PDB file of N, CA and C in Angstrom:
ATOM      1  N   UNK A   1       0.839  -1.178   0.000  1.00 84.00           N
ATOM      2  CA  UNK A   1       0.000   0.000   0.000  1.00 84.00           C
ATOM      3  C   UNK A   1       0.891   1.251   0.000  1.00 84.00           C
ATOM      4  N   UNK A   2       0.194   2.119  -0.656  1.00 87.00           N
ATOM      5  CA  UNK A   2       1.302   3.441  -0.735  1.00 87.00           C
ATOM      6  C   UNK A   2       0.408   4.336  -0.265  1.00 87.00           C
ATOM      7  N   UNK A   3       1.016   5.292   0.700  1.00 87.00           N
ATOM      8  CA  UNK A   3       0.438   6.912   1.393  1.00 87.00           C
ATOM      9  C   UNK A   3       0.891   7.996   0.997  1.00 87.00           C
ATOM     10  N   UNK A   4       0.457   8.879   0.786  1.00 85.00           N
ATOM     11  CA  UNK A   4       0.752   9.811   0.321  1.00 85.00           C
ATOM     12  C   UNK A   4       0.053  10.805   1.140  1.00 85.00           C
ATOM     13  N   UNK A   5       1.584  11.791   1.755  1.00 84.00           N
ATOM     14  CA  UNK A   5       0.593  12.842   2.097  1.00 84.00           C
ATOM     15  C   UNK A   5       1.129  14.502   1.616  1.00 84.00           C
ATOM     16  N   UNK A   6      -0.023  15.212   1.601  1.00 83.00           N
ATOM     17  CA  UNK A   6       0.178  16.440   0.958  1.00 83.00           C
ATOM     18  C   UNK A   6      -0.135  17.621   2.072  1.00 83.00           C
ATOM     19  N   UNK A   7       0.713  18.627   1.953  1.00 85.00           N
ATOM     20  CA  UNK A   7       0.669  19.686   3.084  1.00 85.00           C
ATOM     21  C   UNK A   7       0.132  20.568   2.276  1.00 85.00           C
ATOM     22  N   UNK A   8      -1.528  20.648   2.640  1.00 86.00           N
ATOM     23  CA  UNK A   8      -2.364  21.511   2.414  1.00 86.00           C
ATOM     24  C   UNK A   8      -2.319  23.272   2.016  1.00 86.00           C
ATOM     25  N   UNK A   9      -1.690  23.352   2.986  1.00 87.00           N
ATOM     26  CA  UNK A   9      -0.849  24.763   3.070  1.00 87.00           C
ATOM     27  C   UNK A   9      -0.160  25.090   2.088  1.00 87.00           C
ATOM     28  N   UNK A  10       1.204  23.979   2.298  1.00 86.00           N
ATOM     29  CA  UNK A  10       1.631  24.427   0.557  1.00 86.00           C
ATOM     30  C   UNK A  10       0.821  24.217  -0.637  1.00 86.00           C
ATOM     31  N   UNK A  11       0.130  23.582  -0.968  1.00 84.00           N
ATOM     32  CA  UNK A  11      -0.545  23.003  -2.045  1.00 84.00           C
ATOM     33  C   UNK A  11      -1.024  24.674  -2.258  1.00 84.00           C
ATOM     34  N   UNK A  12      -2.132  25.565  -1.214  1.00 85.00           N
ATOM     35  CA  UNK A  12      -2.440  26.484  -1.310  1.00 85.00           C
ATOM     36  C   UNK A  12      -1.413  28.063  -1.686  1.00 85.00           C
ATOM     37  N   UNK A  13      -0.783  27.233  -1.078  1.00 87.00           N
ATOM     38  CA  UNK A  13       0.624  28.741  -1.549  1.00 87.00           C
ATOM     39  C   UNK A  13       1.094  28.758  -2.924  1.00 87.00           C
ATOM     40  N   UNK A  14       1.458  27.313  -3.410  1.00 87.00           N
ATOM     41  CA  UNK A  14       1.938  27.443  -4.728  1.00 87.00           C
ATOM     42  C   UNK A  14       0.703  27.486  -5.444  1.00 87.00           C
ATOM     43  N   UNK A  15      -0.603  27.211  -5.334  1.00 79.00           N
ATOM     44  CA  UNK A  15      -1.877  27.944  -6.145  1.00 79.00           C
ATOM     45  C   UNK A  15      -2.287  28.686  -5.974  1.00 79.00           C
ATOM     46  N   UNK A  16      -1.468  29.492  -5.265  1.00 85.00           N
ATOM     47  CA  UNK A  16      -1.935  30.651  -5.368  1.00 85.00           C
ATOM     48  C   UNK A  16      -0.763  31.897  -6.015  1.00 85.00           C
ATOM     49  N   UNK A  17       0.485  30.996  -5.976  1.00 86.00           N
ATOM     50  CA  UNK A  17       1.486  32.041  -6.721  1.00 86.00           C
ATOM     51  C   UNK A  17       1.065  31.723  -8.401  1.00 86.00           C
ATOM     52  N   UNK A  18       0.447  30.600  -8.459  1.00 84.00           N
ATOM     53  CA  UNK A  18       0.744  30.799  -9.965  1.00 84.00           C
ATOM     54  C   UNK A  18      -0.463  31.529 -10.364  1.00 84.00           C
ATOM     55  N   UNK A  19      -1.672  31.145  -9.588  1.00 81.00           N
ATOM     56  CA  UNK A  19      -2.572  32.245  -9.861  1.00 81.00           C
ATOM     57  C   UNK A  19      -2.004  33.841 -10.076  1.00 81.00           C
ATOM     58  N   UNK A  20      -0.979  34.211  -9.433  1.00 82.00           N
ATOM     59  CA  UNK A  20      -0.809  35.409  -9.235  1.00 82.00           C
ATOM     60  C   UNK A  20      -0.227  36.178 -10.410  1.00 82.00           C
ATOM     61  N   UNK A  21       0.724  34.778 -10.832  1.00 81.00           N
ATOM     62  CA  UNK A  21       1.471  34.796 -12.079  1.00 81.00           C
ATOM     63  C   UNK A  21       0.941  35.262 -13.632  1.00 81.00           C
ATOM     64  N   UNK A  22      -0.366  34.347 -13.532  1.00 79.00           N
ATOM     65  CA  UNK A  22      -1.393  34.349 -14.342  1.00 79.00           C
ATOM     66  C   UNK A  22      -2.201  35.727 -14.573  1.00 79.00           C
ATOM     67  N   UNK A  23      -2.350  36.490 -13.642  1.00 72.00           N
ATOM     68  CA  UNK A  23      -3.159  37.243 -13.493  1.00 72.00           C
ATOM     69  C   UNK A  23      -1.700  38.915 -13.815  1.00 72.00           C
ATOM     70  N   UNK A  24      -0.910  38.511 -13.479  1.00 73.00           N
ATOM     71  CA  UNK A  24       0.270  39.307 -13.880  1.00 73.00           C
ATOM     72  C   UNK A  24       0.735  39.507 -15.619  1.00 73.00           C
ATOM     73  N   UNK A  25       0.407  38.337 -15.770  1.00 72.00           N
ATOM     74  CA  UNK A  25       0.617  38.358 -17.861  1.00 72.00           C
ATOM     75  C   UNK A  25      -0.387  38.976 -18.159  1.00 72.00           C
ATOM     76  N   UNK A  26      -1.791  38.632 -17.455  1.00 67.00           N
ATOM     77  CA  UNK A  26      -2.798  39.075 -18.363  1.00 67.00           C
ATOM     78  C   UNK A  26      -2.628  40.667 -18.147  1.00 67.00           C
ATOM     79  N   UNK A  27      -2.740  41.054 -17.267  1.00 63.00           N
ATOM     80  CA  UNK A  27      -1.998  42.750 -16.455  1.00 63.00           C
ATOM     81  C   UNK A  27      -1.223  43.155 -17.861  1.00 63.00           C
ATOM     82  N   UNK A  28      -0.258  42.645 -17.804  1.00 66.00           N
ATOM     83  CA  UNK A  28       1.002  43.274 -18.490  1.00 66.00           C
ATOM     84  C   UNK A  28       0.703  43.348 -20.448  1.00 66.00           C
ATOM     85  N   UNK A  29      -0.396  42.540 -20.727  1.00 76.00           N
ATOM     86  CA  UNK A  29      -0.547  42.353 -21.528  1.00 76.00           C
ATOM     87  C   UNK A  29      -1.100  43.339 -22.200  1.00 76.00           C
ATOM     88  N   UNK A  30      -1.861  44.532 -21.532  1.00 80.00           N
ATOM     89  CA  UNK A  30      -2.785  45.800 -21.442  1.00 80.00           C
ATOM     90  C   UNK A  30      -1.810  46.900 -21.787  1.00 80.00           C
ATOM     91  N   UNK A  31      -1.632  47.808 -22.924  1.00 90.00           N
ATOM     92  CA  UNK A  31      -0.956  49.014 -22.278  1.00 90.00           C
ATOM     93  C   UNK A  31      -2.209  49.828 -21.767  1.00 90.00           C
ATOM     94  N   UNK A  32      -3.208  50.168 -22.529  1.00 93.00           N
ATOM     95  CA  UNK A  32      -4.020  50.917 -22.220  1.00 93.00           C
ATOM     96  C   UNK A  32      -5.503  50.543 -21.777  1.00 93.00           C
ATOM     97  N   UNK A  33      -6.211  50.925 -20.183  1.00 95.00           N
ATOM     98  CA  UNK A  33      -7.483  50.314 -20.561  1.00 95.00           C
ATOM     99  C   UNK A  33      -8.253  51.124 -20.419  1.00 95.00           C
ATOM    100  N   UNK A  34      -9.455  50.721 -21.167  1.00 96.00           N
ATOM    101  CA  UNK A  34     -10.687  51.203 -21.653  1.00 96.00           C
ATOM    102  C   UNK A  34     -11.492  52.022 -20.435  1.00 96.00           C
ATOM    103  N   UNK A  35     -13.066  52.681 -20.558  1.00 97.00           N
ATOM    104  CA  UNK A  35     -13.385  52.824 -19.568  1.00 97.00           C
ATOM    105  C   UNK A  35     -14.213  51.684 -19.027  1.00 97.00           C
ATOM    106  N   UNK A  36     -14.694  50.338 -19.965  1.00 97.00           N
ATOM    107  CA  UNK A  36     -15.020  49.754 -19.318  1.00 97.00           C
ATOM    108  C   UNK A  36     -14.055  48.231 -18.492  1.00 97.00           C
ATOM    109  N   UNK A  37     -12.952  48.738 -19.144  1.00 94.00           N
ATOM    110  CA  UNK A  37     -11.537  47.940 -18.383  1.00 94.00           C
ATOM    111  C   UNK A  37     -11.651  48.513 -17.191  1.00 94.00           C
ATOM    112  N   UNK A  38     -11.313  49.788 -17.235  1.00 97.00           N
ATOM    113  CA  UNK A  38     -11.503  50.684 -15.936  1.00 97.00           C
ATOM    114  C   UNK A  38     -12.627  50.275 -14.973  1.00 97.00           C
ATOM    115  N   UNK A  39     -13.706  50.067 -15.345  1.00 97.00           N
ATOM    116  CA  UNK A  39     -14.398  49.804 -14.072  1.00 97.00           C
ATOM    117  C   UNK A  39     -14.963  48.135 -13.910  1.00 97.00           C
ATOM    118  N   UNK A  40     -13.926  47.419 -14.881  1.00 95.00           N
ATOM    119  CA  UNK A  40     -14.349  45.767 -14.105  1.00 95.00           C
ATOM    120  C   UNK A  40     -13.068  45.623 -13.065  1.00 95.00           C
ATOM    121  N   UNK A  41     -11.711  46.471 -13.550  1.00 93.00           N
ATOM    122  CA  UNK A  41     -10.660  46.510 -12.854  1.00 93.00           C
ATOM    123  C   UNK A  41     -10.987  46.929 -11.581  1.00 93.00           C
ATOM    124  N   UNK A  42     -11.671  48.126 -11.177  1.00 96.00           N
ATOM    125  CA  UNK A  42     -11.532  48.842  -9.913  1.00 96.00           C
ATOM    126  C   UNK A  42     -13.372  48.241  -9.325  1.00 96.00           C
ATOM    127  N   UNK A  43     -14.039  47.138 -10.083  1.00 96.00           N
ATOM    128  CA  UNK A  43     -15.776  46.694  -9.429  1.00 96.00           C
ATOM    129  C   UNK A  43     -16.127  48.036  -8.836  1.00 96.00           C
ATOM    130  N   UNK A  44     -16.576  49.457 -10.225  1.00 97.00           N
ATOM    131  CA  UNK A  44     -17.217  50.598  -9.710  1.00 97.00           C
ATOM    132  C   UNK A  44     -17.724  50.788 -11.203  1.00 97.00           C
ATOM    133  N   UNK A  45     -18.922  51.797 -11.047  1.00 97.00           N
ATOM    134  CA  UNK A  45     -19.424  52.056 -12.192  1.00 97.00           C
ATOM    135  C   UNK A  45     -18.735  53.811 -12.583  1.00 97.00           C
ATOM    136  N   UNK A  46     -19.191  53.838 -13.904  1.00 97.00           N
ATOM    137  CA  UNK A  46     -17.956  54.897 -14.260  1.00 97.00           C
ATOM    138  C   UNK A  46     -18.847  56.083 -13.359  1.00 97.00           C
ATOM    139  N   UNK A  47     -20.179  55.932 -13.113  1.00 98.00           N
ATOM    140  CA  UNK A  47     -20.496  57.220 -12.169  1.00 98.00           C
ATOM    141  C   UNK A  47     -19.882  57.394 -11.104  1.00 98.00           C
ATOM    142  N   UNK A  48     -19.327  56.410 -10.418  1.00 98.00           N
ATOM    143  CA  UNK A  48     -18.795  56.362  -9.002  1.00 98.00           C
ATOM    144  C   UNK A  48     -17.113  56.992  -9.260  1.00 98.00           C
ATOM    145  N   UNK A  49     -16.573  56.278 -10.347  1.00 98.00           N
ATOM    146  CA  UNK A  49     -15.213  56.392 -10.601  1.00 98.00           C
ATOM    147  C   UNK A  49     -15.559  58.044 -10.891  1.00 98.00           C
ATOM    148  N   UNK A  50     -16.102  58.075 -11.240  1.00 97.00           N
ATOM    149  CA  UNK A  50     -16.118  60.070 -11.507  1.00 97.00           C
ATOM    150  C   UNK A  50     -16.181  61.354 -10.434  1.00 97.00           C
ATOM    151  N   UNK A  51     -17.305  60.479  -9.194  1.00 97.00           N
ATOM    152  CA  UNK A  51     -17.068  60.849  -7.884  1.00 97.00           C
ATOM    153  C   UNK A  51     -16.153  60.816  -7.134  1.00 97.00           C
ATOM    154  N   UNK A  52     -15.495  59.527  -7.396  1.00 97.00           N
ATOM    155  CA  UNK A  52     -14.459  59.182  -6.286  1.00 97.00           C
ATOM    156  C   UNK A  52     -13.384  59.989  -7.006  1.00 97.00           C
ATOM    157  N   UNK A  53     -12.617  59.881  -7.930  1.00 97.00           N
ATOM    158  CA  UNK A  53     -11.490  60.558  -8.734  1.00 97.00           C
ATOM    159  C   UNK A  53     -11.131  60.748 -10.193  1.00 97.00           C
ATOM    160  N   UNK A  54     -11.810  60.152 -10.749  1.00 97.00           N
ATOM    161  CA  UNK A  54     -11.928  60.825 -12.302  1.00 97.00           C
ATOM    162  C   UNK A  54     -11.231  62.077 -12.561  1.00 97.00           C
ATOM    163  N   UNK A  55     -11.611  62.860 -11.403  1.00 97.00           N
ATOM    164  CA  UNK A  55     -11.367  64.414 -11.990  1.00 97.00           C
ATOM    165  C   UNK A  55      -9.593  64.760 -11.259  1.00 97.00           C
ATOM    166  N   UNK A  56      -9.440  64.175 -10.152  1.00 97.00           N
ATOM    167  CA  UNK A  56      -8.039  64.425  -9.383  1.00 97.00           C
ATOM    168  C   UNK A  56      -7.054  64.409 -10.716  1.00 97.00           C
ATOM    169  N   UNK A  57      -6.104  65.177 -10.233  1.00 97.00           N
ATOM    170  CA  UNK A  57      -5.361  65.515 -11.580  1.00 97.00           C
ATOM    171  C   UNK A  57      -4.088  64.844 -11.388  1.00 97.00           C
ATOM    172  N   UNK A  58      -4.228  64.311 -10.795  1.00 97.00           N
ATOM    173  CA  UNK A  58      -2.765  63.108 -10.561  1.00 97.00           C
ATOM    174  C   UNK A  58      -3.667  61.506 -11.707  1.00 97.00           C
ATOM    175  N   UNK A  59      -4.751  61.294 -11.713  1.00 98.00           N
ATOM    176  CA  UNK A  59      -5.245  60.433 -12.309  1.00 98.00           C
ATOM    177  C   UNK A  59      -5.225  60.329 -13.695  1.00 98.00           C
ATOM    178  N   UNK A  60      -3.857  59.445 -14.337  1.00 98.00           N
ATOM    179  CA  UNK A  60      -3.874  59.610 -15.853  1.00 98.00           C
ATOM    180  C   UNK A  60      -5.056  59.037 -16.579  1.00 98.00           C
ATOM    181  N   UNK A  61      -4.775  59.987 -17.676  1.00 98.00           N
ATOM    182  CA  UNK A  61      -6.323  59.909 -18.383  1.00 98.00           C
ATOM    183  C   UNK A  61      -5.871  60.252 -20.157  1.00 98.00           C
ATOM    184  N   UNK A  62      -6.287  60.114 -21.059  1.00 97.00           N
ATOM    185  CA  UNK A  62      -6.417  60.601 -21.972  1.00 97.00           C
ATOM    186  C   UNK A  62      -7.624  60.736 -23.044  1.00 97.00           C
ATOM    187  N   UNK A  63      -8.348  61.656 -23.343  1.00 97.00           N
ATOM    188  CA  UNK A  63      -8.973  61.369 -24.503  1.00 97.00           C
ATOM    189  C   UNK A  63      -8.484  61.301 -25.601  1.00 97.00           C
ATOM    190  N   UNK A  64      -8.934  60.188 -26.666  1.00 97.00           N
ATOM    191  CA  UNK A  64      -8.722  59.946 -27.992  1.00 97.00           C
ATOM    192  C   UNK A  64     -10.109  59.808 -28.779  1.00 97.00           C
ATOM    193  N   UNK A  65     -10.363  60.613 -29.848  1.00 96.00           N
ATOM    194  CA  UNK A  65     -11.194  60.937 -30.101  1.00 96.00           C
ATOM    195  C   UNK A  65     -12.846  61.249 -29.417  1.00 96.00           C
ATOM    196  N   UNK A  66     -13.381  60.142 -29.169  1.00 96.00           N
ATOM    197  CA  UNK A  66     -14.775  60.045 -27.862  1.00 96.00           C
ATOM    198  C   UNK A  66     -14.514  59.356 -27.261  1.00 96.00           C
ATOM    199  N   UNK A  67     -13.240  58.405 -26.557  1.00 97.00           N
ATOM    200  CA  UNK A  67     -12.989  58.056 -25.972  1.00 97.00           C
ATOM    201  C   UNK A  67     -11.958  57.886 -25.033  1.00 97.00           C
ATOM    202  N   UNK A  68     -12.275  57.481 -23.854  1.00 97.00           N
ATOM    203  CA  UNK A  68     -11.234  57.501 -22.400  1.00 97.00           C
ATOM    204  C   UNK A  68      -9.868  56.412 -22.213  1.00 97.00           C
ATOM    205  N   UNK A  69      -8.677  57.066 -22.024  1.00 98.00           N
ATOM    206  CA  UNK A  69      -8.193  55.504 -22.842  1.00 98.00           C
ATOM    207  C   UNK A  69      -7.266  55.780 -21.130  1.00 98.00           C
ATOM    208  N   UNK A  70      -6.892  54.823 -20.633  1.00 97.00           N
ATOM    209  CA  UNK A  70      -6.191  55.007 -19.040  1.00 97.00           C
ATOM    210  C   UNK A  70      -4.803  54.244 -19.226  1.00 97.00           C
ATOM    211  N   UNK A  71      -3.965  54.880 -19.019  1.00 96.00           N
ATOM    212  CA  UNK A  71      -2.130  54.218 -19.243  1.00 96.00           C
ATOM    213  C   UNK A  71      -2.335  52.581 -17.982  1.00 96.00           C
ATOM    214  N   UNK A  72      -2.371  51.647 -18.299  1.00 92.00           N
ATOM    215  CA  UNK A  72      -2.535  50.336 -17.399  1.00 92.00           C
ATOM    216  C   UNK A  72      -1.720  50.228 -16.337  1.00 92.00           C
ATOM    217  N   UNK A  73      -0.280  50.683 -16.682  1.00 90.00           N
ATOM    218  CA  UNK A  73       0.638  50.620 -15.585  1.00 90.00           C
ATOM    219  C   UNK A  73      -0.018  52.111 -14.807  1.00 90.00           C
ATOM    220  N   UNK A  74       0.310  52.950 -15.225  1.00 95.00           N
ATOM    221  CA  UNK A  74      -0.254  54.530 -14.293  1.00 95.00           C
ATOM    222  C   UNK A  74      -1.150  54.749 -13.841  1.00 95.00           C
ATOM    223  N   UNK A  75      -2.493  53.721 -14.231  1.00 96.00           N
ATOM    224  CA  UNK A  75      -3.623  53.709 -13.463  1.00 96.00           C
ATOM    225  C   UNK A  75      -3.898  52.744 -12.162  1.00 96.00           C
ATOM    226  N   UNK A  76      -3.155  51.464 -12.211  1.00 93.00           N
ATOM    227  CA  UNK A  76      -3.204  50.542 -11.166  1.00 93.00           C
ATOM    228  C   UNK A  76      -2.219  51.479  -9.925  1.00 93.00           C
ATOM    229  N   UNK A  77      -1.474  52.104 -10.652  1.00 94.00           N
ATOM    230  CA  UNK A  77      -0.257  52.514  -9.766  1.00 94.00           C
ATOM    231  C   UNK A  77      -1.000  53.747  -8.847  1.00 94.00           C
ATOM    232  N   UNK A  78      -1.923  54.253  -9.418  1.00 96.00           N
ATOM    233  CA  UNK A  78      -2.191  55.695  -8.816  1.00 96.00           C
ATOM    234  C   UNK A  78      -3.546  54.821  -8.076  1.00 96.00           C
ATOM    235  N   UNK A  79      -4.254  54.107  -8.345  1.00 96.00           N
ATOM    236  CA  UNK A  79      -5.320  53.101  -7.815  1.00 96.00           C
ATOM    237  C   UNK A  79      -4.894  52.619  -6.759  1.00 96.00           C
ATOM    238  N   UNK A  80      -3.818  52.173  -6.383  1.00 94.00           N
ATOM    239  CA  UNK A  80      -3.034  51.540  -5.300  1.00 94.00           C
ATOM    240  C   UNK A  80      -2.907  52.528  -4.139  1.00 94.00           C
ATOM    241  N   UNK A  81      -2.200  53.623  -4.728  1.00 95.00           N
ATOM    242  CA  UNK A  81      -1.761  55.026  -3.721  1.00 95.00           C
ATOM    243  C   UNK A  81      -3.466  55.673  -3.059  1.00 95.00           C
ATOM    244  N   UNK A  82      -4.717  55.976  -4.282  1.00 95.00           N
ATOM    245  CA  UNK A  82      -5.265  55.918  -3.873  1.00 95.00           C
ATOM    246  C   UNK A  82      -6.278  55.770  -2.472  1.00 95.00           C
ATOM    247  N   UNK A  83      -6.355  54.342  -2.787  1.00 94.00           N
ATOM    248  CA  UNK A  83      -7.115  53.300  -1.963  1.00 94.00           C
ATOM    249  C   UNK A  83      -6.495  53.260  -0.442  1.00 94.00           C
ATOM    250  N   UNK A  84      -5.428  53.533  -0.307  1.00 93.00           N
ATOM    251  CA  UNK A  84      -4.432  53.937   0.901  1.00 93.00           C
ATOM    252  C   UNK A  84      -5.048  54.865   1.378  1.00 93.00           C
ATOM    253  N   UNK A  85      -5.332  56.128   0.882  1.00 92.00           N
ATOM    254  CA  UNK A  85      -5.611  57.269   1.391  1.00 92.00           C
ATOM    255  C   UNK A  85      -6.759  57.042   1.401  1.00 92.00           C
ATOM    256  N   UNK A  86      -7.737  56.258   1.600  1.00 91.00           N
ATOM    257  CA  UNK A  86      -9.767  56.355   1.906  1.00 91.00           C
ATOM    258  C   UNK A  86      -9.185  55.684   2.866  1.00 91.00           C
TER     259      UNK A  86
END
């Protein structure tokens, strides 16, 4: 008979780094996101994102033609600093 045993814990740590991994390509894969990238990224609707900081002028933004286009790295980054300060 053969036993096998598995330490739960780790099992959970390394699924969860590669999750992390995973979720890091797809990240990096973005230069720019949308406004509705923008609000599945931050779970807010763009009315709220407009209340909360839309308008702060540290929040990169650009329009291109009728639309809102957000730098991916400069928006998670200022999203991060953010969320600190509420």
């Amino acid at each position: 008979m053969v036993e096998i045993k598995l330490d739960e814990n780790e099992i959970r740590k390394m699924y969860q780094e590669e999750v992390e991994k995973h979720l890091n390509k797809l990240d990096n894969e973005l230069v720019f996101w949308d406004t509705v990238t923008l609000c599945k990224k931050t779970n807010l609707s763009f009315n709220t994102i407009k209340d909360l900081f839309f308008y702060d002028p540290n929040f990169p933004k650009h329009k291109v033609g009728n639309k809102w286009l957000y730098p991916a790295d400069k928006a998670k980054k200022f999203l991060l600093e953010w969320i600190e300060k509420q």
